[in-house]
Short mmCIF file of C-alpha atoms in Angstrom, two decimals:
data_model
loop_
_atom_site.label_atom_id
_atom_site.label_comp_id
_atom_site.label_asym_id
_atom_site.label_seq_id
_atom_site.Cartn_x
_atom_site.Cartn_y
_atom_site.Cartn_z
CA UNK A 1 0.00 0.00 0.00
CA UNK A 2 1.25 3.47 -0.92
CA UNK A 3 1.48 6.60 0.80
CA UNK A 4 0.41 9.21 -1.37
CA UNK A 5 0.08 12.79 -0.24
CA UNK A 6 -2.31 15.27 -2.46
CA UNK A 7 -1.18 19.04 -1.66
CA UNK A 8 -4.55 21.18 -2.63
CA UNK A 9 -3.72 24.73 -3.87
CA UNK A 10 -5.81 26.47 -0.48
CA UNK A 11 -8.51 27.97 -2.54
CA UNK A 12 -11.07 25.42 -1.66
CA UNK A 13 -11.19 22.56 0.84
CA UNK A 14 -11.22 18.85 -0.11
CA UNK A 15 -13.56 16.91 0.99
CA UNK A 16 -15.67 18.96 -1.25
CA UNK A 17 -18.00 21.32 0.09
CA UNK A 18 -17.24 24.69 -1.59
CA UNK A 19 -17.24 23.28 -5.41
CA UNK A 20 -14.52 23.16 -7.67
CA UNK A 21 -13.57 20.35 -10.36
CA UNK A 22 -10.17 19.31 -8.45
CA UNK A 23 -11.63 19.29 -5.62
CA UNK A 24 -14.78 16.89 -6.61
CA UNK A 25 -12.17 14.56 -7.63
CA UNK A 26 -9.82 14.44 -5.33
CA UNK A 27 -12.97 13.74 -3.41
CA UNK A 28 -14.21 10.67 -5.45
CA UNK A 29 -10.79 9.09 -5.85
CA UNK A 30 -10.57 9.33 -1.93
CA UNK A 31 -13.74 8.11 -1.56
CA UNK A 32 -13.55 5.12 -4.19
CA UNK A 33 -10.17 4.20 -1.80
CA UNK A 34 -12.58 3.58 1.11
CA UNK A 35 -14.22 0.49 -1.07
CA UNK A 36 -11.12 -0.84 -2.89
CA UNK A 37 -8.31 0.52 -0.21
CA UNK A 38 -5.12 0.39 -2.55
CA UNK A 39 -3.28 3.04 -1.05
CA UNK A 40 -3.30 5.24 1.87
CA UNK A 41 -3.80 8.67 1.14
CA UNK A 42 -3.05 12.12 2.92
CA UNK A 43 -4.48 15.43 2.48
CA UNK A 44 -3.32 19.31 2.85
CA UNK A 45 -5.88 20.85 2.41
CA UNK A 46 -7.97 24.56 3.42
CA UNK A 47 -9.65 24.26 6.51
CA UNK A 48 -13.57 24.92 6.99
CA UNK A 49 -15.74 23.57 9.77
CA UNK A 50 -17.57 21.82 7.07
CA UNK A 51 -14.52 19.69 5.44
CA UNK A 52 -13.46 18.81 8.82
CA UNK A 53 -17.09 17.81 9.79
CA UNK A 54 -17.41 15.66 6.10
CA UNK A 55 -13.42 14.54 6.75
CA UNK A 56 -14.90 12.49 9.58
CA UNK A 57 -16.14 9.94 6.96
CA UNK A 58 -13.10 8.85 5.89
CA UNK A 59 -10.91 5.82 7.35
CA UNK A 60 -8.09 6.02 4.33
CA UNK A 61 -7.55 9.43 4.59
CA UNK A 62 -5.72 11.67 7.10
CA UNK A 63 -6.67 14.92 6.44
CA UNK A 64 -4.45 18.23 8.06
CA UNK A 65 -6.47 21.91 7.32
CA UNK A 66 -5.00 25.01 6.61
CA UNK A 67 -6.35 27.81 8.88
CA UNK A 68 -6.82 31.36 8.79
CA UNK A 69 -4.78 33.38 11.06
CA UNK A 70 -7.83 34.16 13.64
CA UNK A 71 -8.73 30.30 13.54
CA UNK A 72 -5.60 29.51 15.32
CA UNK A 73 -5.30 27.98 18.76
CA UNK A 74 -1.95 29.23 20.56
CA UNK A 75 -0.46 26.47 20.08
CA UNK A 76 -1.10 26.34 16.42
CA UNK A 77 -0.69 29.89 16.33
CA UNK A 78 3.57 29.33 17.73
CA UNK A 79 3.52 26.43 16.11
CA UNK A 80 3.10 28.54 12.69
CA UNK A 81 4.94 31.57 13.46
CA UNK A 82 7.89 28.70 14.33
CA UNK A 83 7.55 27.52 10.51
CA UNK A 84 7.92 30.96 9.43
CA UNK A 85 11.04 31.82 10.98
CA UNK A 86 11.88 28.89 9.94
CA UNK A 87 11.75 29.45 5.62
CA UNK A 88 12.92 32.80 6.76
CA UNK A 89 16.27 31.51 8.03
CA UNK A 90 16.81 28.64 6.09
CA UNK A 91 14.89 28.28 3.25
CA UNK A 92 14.90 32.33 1.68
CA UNK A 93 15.99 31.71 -1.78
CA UNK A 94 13.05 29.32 -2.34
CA UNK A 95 9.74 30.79 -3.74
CA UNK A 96 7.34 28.81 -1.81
CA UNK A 97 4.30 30.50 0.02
CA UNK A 98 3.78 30.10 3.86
CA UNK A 99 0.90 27.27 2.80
CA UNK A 100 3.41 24.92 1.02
CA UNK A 101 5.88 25.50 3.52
CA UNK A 102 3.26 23.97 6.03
CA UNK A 103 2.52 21.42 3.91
CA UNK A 104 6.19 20.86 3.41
CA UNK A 105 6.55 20.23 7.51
CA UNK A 106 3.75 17.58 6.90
CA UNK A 107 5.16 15.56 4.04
CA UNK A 108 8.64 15.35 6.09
CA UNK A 109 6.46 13.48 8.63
CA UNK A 110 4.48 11.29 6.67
CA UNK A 111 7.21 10.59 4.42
CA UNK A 112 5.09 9.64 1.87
CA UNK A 113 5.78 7.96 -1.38
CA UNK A 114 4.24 10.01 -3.86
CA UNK A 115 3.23 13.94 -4.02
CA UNK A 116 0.60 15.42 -5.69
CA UNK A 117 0.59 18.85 -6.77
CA UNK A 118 -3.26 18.88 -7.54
CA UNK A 119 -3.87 22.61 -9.02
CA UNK A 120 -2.34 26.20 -7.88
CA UNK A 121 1.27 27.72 -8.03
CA UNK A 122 3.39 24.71 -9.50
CA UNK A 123 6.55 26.75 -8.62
CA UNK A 124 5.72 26.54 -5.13
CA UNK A 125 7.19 22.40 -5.22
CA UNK A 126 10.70 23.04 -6.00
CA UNK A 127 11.69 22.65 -2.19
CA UNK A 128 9.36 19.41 -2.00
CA UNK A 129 11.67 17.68 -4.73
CA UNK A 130 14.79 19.21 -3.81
CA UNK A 131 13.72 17.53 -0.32
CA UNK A 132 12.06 14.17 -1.53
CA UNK A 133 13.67 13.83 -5.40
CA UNK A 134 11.72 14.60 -8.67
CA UNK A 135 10.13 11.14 -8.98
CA UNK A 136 7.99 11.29 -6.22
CA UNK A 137 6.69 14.52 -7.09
CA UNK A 138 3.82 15.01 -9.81
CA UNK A 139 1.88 17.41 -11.09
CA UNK A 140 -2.13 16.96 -11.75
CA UNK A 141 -3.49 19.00 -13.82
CA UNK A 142 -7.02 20.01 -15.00
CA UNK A 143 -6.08 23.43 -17.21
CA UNK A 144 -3.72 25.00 -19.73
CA UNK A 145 -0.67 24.55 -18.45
CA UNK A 146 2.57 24.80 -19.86
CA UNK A 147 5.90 22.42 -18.33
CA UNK A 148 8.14 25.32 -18.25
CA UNK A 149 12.04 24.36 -17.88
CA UNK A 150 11.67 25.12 -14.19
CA UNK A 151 8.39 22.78 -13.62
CA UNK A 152 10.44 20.20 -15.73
CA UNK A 153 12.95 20.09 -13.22
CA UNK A 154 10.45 19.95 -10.29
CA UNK A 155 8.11 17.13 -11.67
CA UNK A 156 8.87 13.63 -12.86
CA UNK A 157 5.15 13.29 -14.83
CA UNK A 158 2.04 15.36 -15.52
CA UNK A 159 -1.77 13.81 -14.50
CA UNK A 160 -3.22 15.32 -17.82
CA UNK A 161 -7.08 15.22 -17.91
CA UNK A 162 -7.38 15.50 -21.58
CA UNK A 163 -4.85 14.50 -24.97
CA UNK A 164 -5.40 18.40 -25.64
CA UNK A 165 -3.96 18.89 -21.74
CA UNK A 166 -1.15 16.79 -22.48
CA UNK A 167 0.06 18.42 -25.43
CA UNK A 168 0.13 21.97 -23.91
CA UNK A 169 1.89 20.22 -20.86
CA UNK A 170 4.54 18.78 -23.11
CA UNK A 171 4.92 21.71 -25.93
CA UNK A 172 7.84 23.52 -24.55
CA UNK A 173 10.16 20.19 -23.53
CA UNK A 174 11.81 17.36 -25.09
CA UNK A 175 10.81 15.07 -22.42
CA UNK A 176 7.10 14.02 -22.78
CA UNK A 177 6.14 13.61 -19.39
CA UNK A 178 2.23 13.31 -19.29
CA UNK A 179 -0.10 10.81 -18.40
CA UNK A 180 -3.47 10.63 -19.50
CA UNK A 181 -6.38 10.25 -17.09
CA UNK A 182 -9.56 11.21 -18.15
CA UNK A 183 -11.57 13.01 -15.60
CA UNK A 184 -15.23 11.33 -14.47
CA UNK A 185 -18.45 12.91 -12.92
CA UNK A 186 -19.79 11.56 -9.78
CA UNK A 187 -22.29 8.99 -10.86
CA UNK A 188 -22.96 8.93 -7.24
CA UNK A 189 -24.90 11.83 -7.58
CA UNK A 190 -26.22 12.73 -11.25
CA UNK A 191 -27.83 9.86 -12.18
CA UNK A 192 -31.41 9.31 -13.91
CA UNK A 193 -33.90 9.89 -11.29
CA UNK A 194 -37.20 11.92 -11.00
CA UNK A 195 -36.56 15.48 -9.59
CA UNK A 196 -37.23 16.52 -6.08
CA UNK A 197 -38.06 20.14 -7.54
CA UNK A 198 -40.44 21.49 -9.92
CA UNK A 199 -40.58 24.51 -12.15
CA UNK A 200 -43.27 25.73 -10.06
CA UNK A 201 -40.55 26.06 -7.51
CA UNK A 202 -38.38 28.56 -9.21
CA UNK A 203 -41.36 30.69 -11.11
CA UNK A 204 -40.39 28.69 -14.48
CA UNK A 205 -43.70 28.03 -16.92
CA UNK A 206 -43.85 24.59 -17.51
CA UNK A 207 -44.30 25.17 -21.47
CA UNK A 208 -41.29 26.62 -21.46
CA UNK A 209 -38.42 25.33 -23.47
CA UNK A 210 -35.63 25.72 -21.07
CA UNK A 211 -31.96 25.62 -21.53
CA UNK A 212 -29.74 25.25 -19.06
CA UNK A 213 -25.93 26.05 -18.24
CA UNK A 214 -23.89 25.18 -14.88
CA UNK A 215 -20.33 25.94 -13.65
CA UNK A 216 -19.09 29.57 -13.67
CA UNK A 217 -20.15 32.45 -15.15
CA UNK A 218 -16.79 34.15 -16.12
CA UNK A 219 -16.20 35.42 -20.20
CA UNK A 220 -14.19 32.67 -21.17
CA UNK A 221 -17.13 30.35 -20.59
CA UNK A 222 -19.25 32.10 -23.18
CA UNK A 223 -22.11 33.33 -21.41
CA UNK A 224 -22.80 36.50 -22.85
CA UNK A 225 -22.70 34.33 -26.28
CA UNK A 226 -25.39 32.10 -24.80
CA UNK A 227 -27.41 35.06 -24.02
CA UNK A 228 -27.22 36.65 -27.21
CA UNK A 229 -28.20 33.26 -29.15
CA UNK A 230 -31.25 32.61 -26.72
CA UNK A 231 -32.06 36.21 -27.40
CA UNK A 232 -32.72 35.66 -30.94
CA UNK A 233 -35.55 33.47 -30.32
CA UNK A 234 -39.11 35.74 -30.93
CA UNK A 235 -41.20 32.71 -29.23
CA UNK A 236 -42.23 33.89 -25.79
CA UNK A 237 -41.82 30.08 -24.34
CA UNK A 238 -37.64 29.58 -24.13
CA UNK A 239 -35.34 30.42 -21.19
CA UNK A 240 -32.61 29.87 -19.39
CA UNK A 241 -31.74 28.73 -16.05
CA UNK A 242 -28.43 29.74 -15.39
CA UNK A 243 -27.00 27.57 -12.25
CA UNK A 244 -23.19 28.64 -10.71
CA UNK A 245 -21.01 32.09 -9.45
CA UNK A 246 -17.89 33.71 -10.62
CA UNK A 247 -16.01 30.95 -8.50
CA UNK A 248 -16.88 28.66 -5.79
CA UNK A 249 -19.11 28.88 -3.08
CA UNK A 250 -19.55 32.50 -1.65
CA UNK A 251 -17.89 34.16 -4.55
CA UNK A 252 -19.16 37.73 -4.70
CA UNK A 253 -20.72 38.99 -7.44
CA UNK A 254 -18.48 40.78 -9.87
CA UNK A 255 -18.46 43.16 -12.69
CA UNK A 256 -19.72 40.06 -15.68
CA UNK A 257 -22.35 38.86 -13.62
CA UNK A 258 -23.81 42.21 -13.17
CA UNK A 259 -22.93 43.06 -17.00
CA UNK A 260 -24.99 39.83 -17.80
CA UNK A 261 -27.73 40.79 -15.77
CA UNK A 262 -28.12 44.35 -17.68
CA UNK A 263 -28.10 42.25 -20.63
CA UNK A 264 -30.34 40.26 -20.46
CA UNK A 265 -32.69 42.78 -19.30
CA UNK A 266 -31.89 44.70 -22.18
CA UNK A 267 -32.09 41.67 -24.42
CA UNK A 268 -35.55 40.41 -22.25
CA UNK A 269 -34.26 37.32 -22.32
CA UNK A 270 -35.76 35.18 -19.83
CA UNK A 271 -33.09 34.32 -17.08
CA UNK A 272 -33.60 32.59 -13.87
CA UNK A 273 -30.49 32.18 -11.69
CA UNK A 274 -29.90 29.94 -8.88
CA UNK A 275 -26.68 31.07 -7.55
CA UNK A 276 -24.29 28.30 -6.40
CA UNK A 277 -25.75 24.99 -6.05
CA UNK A 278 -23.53 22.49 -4.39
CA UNK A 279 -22.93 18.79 -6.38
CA UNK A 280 -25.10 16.58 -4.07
CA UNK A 281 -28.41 18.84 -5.26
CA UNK A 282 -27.64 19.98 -8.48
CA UNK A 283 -29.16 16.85 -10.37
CA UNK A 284 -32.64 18.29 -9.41
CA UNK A 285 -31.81 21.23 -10.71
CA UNK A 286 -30.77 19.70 -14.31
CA UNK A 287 -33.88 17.61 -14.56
CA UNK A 288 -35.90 20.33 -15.04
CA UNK A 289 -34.49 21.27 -18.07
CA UNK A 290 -34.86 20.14 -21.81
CA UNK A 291 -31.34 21.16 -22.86
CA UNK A 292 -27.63 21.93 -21.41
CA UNK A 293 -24.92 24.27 -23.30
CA UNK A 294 -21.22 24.20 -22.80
CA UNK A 295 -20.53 26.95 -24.54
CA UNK A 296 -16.77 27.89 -23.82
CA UNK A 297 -15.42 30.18 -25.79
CA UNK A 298 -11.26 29.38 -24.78
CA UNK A 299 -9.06 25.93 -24.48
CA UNK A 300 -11.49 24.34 -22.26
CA UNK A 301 -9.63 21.16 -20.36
CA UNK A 302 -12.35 19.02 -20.13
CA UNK A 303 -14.93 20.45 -18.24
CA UNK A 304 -17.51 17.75 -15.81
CA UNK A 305 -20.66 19.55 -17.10
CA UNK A 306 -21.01 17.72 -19.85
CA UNK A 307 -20.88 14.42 -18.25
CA UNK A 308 -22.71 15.41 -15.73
CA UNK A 309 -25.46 16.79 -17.60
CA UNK A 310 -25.42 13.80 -19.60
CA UNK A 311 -25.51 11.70 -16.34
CA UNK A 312 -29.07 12.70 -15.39
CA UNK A 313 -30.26 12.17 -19.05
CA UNK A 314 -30.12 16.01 -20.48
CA UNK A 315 -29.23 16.43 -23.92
CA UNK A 316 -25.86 18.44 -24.68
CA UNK A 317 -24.13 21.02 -26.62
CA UNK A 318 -20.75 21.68 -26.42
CA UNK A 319 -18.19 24.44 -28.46
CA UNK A 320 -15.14 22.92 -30.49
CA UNK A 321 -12.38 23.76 -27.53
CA UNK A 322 -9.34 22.41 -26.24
CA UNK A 323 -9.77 18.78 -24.50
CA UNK A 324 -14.06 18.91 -23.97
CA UNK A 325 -14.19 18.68 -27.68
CA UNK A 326 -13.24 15.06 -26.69
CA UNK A 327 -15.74 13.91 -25.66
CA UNK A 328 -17.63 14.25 -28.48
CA UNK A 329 -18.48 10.90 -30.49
CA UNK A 330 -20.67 12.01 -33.41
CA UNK A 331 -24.39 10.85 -31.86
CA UNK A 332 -23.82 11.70 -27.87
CA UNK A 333 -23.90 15.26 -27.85
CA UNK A 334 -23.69 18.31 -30.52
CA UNK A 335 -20.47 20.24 -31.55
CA UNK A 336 -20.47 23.43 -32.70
CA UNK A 337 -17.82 25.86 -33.92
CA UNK A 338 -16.98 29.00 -32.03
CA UNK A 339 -16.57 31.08 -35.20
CA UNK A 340 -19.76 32.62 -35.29
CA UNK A 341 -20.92 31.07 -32.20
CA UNK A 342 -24.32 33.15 -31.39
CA UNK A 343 -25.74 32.22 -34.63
CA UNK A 344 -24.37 28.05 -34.35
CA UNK A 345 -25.75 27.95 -31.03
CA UNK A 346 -28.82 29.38 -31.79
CA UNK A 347 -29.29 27.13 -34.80
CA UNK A 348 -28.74 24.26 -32.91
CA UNK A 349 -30.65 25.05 -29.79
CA UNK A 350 -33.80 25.81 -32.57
CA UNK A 351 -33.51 22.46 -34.18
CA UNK A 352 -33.69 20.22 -31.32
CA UNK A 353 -36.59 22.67 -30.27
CA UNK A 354 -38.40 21.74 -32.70
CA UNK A 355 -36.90 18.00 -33.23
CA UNK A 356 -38.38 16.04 -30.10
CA UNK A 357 -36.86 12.67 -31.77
CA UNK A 358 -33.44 14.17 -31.91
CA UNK A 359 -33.95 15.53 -28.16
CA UNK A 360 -34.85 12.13 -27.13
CA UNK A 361 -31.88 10.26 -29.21
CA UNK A 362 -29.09 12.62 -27.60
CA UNK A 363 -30.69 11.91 -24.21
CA UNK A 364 -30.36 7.90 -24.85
CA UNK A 365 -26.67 8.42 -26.41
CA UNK A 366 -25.98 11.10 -24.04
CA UNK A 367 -26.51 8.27 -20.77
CA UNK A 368 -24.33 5.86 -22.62
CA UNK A 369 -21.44 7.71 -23.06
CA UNK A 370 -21.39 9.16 -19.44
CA UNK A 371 -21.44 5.52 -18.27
CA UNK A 372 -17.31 5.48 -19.93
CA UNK A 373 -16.72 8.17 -17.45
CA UNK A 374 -17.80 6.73 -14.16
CA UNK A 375 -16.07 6.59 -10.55
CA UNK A 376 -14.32 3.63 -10.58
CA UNK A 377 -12.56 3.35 -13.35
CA UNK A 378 -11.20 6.99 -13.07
CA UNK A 379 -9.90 5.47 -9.57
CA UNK A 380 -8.39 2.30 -10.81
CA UNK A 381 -6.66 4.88 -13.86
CA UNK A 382 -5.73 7.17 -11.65
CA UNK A 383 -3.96 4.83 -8.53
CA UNK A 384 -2.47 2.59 -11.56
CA UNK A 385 0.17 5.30 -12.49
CA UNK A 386 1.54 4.40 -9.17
CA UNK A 387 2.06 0.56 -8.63
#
């Protein structure tokens, strides 16, 4: 059994409470370990009351949170200010934040045999393989990232959630160092099943033909495009139901949500927004919809809205972009360019409209596809690269 420690980038805690991609992973493959227990994992993670309460669940997993300043005990508190003086005296040429340095003082005590960079500041592990040797020190990966000479020297291979992934990872060295492991959605949770909302709930007609996007609502995601395409619809009977915030969980507002807002105001497009809607509810959510849109507009890495839209039997469309355009098979989902996205999208989103048969077909195609993308195999893929 392996030791492998998983060093989160302290923007949002694993076990997964606050959202984000990594983070929902990290969280299945942890909790596929408690049924198959192939390795023993540790986690440095961001502390909140909540991930320690959920952390609780798990017998394979020692977990050790990151906390704030004022969330200190004095002991912790010393204990801290002791690490500090610490980098400070011995370790000043290295870039690594106060966070990694902690985590640093963890790993010396596990002593495990693998390290996982999952996400953030890559830079920030050059003292971790000075200290434990490049091979035990990886790099997982889930956007654009490019292996710089410097991350080259700091990691032995690259967890690459897409081919597309992989090639950025690998474009600027000799040495291909990727491994491919495609990411999953949490069956778990976004599964066929009859929803314990209904559009009466959330002020939606139920004639209405309604379209639905999840994840964040930043530019490169493309919703101002969607916007713009549902806007060209005359019918009185379409909307959207737009599901997500600028980040994770508690994200303010910020100056593109508020943009959106005006627009589609100004558009009268028919918008109803949930806010953020954690993982274990958002199947409910989805249910009530006829259709989902991906609709990035930049190198998307493979995104888990597709799958898990296509998990709970919703019909897709996705844009042409870096790794999600992967997933596409020719009869599971719809592809469609980003050159002259409004007017694609639109098309597209009109002829399923008024094609219930094609609707129905994605939905069937959709289900199958999502089953290649389940829980345990992304486990077994993912805990393979280190026998």
């Amino acid at each position: 059994m392996k030791k492998i420690l998983i060093v989160s980038p302290n923007v949002s805690p694993i076990p997964d409470v606050d959202g984000g991609a990594i983070e929902n992973l990290a969280t299945i493959l942890l909790e596929e370990n408690e049924k198959y227990k192939k390795n023993k994992f540790y986690v440095c993670s961001k502390y909140t009351n909540e991930a320690l309460n959920e952390s609780h669940k798990f017998n394979c997993t020692n977990f050790f949170f990151y906390k704030k300043r004022f969330q200190l005990n004095i002991y912790e508190f010393f204990t801290r200010i002791f690490l500090i003086i610490k980098k400070i005296l011995f370790y000043r040429n290295y870039k690594i934040t106060n966070y990694h340095f902690w985590a640093l003082d963890i790993a010396k005590k596990i002593n495990p045999d693998y390290i996982i960079a999952s996400h953030g500041i890559y830079e920030n592990f050059e003292l971790f393989k000075d200290i434990f040797g490049r091979k035990k020190i990886y790099a997982w990966i889930n956007r654009n990232q490019i292996k710089t000479k410097k991350l080259d020297k700091i990691f032995y291979k690259g967890i690459c959630c897409s081919n597309h992934i992989c090639r950025v990872w690998d474009s600027k060295s000799k040495d291909k160092s990727s491994i491919l492991v495609r990411n999953c959605y949490d069956n778990n949770r976004f599964y066929l099943t009859k929803s314990t909302l209904s559009r009466k709930n959330l002020g939606i007609p139920q004639d209405f033909f309604l379209v639905a996007y999840f994840g964040r609502l930043t530019k490169e995601k493309g919703v101002r495009e969607l916007i713009y395409s549902i806007s060209k619809f005359k019918q009185n009977n379409i909307g959207l139901l737009l599901i997500g915030s600028s980040f994770f969980k508690n994200a303010k507002n910020t100056k593109y949500q508020n943009d959106l807002k005006k627009l589609s105001n100004k558009l009268k497009v028919k918008i109803y927004e949930t806010g953020f809607i954690h993982g274990s509810i958002l199947r409910n959510y989805l249910m009530l919809c006829d259709l989902c849109v991906v609709q990035s507009v930049y190198q998307e890495p493979a995104g888990l809205v597709p799958l898990e839209a296509m998990g709970v039997g919703l019909p897709v469309i996705i844009t042409d972009v870096g790794g999600i355009k992967e997933y596409y098979d020719g009869k599971s989902l719809i592809k469609v360019s980003t050159k002259n996205i409004i007017q694609n999208l639109y098309n597209k989103i009109n002829f399923l409209r008024k094609n219930p048969k094609s609707l129905k077909k994605l939905k069937i195609n959709g289900l199958k596809l999502a089953k290649k993308y389940q829980r345990k195999d992304f486990y077994f893929n993912f805990i393979n690269i280190f026998k």
